[in-house]
Amino acid sequence: MKKLFFTMLSLSLIALIFVGCSTKETNSTTAEPAVHQQSEHQPIAEADSEPEESQYTLDATAYKENDSYFLNIETNLNISKENYGIKAVEGEGHIHLYINGSLIGPIQETSGYPLPMMKKGTNEIKLVLATNKHAESYKVSKELSIEVEE
């Protein structure tokens, strides 16, 4: 009787483990990646694939005004505040701002965007087009350097 009980218990545990593993595999292949709960500004990793030429463009220039630095951005991506973080819509999104390799946050406006956290010396700025759900799948970016006077 004990042997039958332990056999049934073992089979039940194996079945639970199998169901749990197959659920994770199914979730990892869904069309829309999950948004990170701890930070809504985290970019979502994309699977390695052959880069495609994007139909979207991104350009930016930096300027200084009253000891502060700003960006003017040009893109044909529809910058969406309405669907930000909520609904994936092709051709819509926002821009991820990286300063010196650190993700600072989203940009949802294209003119006169203030650059925070600038250090004295050379600052590396990277802008990346992102979907409303934070995936950087458009594969369009712009990099520039800004020299902050000491």
C-alpha positions as a LaTeX table, in Angstrom:
\begin{tabular}{lrrr}
\hline
Residue & $x$ (\AA) & $y$ (\AA) & $z$ (\AA) \\
\hline
Met1 & 0.00 & 0.00 & 0.00 \\
Lys2 & 2.83 & 2.42 & 0.87 \\
Lys3 & 4.57 & 1.55 & $-2.37$ \\
Leu4 & 1.41 & 2.37 & $-4.37$ \\
Phe5 & 1.01 & 5.66 & $-2.48$ \\
Phe6 & 4.60 & 6.75 & $-3.21$ \\
Thr7 & 4.30 & 5.68 & $-6.84$ \\
Met8 & 1.14 & 7.78 & $-7.27$ \\
Leu9 & 2.73 & 10.71 & $-5.45$ \\
Ser10 & 5.83 & 10.51 & $-7.68$ \\
Leu11 & 3.73 & 10.37 & $-10.84$ \\
Ser12 & 1.68 & 13.35 & $-9.67$ \\
Leu13 & 4.83 & 15.41 & $-9.02$ \\
Ile14 & 6.26 & 14.50 & $-12.42$ \\
Ala15 & 2.98 & 15.52 & $-14.08$ \\
Leu16 & 3.00 & 18.87 & $-12.24$ \\
Ile17 & 6.59 & 19.54 & $-13.25$ \\
Phe18 & 5.83 & 18.64 & $-16.86$ \\
Val19 & 2.79 & 20.94 & $-16.98$ \\
Gly20 & 4.79 & 23.77 & $-15.39$ \\
Cys21 & 7.62 & 23.43 & $-17.93$ \\
Ser22 & 5.29 & 23.28 & $-20.92$ \\
Thr23 & 3.44 & 26.39 & $-19.68$ \\
Lys24 & 6.72 & 28.37 & $-19.51$ \\
Glu25 & 7.63 & 27.32 & $-23.05$ \\
Thr26 & 4.22 & 28.37 & $-24.35$ \\
Asn27 & 4.43 & 31.78 & $-22.64$ \\
Ser28 & 7.92 & 32.48 & $-23.94$ \\
Thr29 & 6.78 & 32.22 & $-27.56$ \\
Thr30 & 3.79 & 34.55 & $-27.40$ \\
Ala31 & 3.63 & 37.36 & $-29.92$ \\
Glu32 & 3.68 & 40.20 & $-27.38$ \\
Pro33 & 6.43 & 40.25 & $-24.76$ \\
Ala34 & 5.41 & 40.85 & $-21.15$ \\
Val35 & 6.10 & 44.25 & $-19.60$ \\
His36 & 8.43 & 44.16 & $-16.61$ \\
Gln37 & 6.58 & 44.98 & $-13.41$ \\
Gln38 & 9.50 & 46.46 & $-11.47$ \\
Ser39 & 10.25 & 49.13 & $-14.07$ \\
Glu40 & 8.03 & 50.09 & $-16.95$ \\
His41 & 11.05 & 51.55 & $-18.77$ \\
Gln42 & 12.99 & 48.30 & $-19.16$ \\
Pro43 & 13.67 & 47.41 & $-22.77$ \\
Ile44 & 12.57 & 43.93 & $-23.73$ \\
Ala45 & 15.19 & 41.60 & $-25.13$ \\
Glu46 & 14.64 & 40.46 & $-28.67$ \\
Ala47 & 15.48 & 37.05 & $-30.07$ \\
Asp48 & 18.61 & 37.01 & $-32.23$ \\
Ser49 & 17.60 & 37.18 & $-35.85$ \\
Glu50 & 18.83 & 38.59 & $-39.12$ \\
Pro51 & 18.45 & 42.40 & $-38.92$ \\
Glu52 & 15.86 & 43.78 & $-41.32$ \\
Glu53 & 15.95 & 47.24 & $-42.81$ \\
Ser54 & 13.44 & 49.34 & $-40.92$ \\
Gln55 & 10.88 & 51.60 & $-42.50$ \\
Tyr56 & 11.28 & 53.97 & $-39.54$ \\
Thr57 & 13.85 & 56.74 & $-39.23$ \\
Leu58 & 15.45 & 58.51 & $-36.30$ \\
Asp59 & 17.71 & 61.55 & $-36.17$ \\
Ala60 & 18.64 & 63.88 & $-33.35$ \\
Thr61 & 20.66 & 66.98 & $-32.60$ \\
Ala62 & 21.73 & 68.32 & $-29.23$ \\
Tyr63 & 21.99 & 71.93 & $-28.21$ \\
Lys64 & 22.90 & 73.94 & $-25.12$ \\
Glu65 & 20.70 & 76.64 & $-23.66$ \\
Asn66 & 21.37 & 78.40 & $-20.32$ \\
Asp67 & 23.82 & 75.73 & $-19.08$ \\
Ser68 & 21.36 & 72.90 & $-19.88$ \\
Tyr69 & 21.41 & 70.45 & $-22.77$ \\
Phe70 & 18.42 & 69.50 & $-24.93$ \\
Leu71 & 17.56 & 67.20 & $-27.83$ \\
Asn72 & 15.58 & 67.85 & $-30.96$ \\
Ile73 & 14.45 & 64.54 & $-32.42$ \\
Glu74 & 13.07 & 63.70 & $-35.84$ \\
Thr75 & 11.32 & 60.38 & $-36.48$ \\
Asn76 & 8.54 & 59.05 & $-38.66$ \\
Leu77 & 7.43 & 56.71 & $-35.86$ \\
Asn78 & 4.16 & 57.86 & $-34.30$ \\
Ile79 & 5.12 & 58.78 & $-30.72$ \\
Ser80 & 2.17 & 57.54 & $-28.64$ \\
Lys81 & 1.34 & 58.61 & $-25.11$ \\
Glu82 & $-2.12$ & 57.05 & $-25.35$ \\
Asn83 & $-0.98$ & 53.42 & $-25.81$ \\
Tyr84 & 2.35 & 53.69 & $-23.94$ \\
Gly85 & 3.02 & 50.44 & $-22.10$ \\
Ile86 & $-0.50$ & 49.18 & $-22.79$ \\
Lys87 & $-1.15$ & 48.16 & $-26.36$ \\
Ala88 & 1.23 & 47.17 & $-29.15$ \\
Val89 & 0.35 & 49.05 & $-32.33$ \\
Glu90 & 2.59 & 48.78 & $-35.40$ \\
Gly91 & 4.15 & 52.12 & $-36.25$ \\
Glu92 & 3.60 & 53.52 & $-32.78$ \\
Gly93 & 5.87 & 53.77 & $-29.76$ \\
His94 & 8.37 & 55.92 & $-27.92$ \\
Ile95 & 12.13 & 56.41 & $-27.71$ \\
His96 & 14.46 & 54.85 & $-25.15$ \\
Leu97 & 17.11 & 57.29 & $-23.94$ \\
Tyr98 & 20.49 & 55.97 & $-22.82$ \\
Ile99 & 23.12 & 58.27 & $-21.34$ \\
Asn100 & 26.60 & 56.83 & $-20.90$ \\
Gly101 & 25.20 & 53.30 & $-21.27$ \\
Ser102 & 22.41 & 53.65 & $-18.67$ \\
Leu103 & 18.76 & 53.55 & $-19.61$ \\
Ile104 & 17.36 & 56.85 & $-18.37$ \\
Gly105 & 13.80 & 56.48 & $-19.53$ \\
Pro106 & 11.34 & 57.02 & $-22.29$ \\
Ile107 & 11.09 & 60.04 & $-24.54$ \\
Gln108 & 7.57 & 60.86 & $-25.63$ \\
Glu109 & 8.16 & 64.26 & $-27.19$ \\
Thr110 & 10.47 & 65.22 & $-30.03$ \\
Ser111 & 11.45 & 68.85 & $-29.51$ \\
Gly112 & 13.34 & 70.49 & $-26.70$ \\
Tyr113 & 13.74 & 67.31 & $-24.66$ \\
Pro114 & 15.97 & 68.07 & $-21.63$ \\
Leu115 & 18.98 & 65.81 & $-21.09$ \\
Pro116 & 19.31 & 64.87 & $-17.40$ \\
Met117 & 22.30 & 63.39 & $-15.59$ \\
Met118 & 25.01 & 64.87 & $-17.79$ \\
Lys119 & 28.54 & 64.57 & $-16.39$ \\
Lys120 & 31.47 & 66.85 & $-17.08$ \\
Gly121 & 33.44 & 65.68 & $-20.11$ \\
Thr122 & 32.18 & 63.46 & $-22.92$ \\
Asn123 & 28.67 & 62.01 & $-22.64$ \\
Glu124 & 27.51 & 59.25 & $-24.98$ \\
Ile125 & 23.83 & 59.55 & $-25.91$ \\
Lys126 & 21.94 & 56.71 & $-27.53$ \\
Leu127 & 18.33 & 56.87 & $-28.71$ \\
Val128 & 16.44 & 53.72 & $-29.72$ \\
Leu129 & 12.96 & 53.47 & $-31.22$ \\
Ala130 & 10.78 & 51.22 & $-29.05$ \\
Thr131 & 7.28 & 49.80 & $-29.32$ \\
Asn132 & 4.54 & 50.79 & $-26.87$ \\
Lys133 & 5.38 & 47.56 & $-25.01$ \\
His134 & 9.10 & 48.59 & $-24.72$ \\
Ala135 & 10.54 & 46.16 & $-27.28$ \\
Glu136 & 13.39 & 47.64 & $-29.31$ \\
Ser137 & 12.25 & 45.57 & $-32.30$ \\
Tyr138 & 12.22 & 48.45 & $-34.80$ \\
Lys139 & 16.03 & 48.16 & $-34.74$ \\
Val140 & 16.57 & 51.89 & $-35.30$ \\
Ser141 & 18.95 & 53.92 & $-33.16$ \\
Lys142 & 20.95 & 57.13 & $-33.17$ \\
Glu143 & 24.14 & 57.82 & $-31.22$ \\
Leu144 & 25.81 & 61.13 & $-30.51$ \\
Ser145 & 28.41 & 62.55 & $-28.16$ \\
Ile146 & 28.03 & 65.72 & $-26.15$ \\
Glu147 & 30.97 & 67.46 & $-24.56$ \\
Val148 & 30.02 & 69.14 & $-21.28$ \\
Glu149 & 32.41 & 71.90 & $-20.34$ \\
Glu150 & 34.19 & 71.62 & $-17.04$ \\
\hline
\end{tabular}
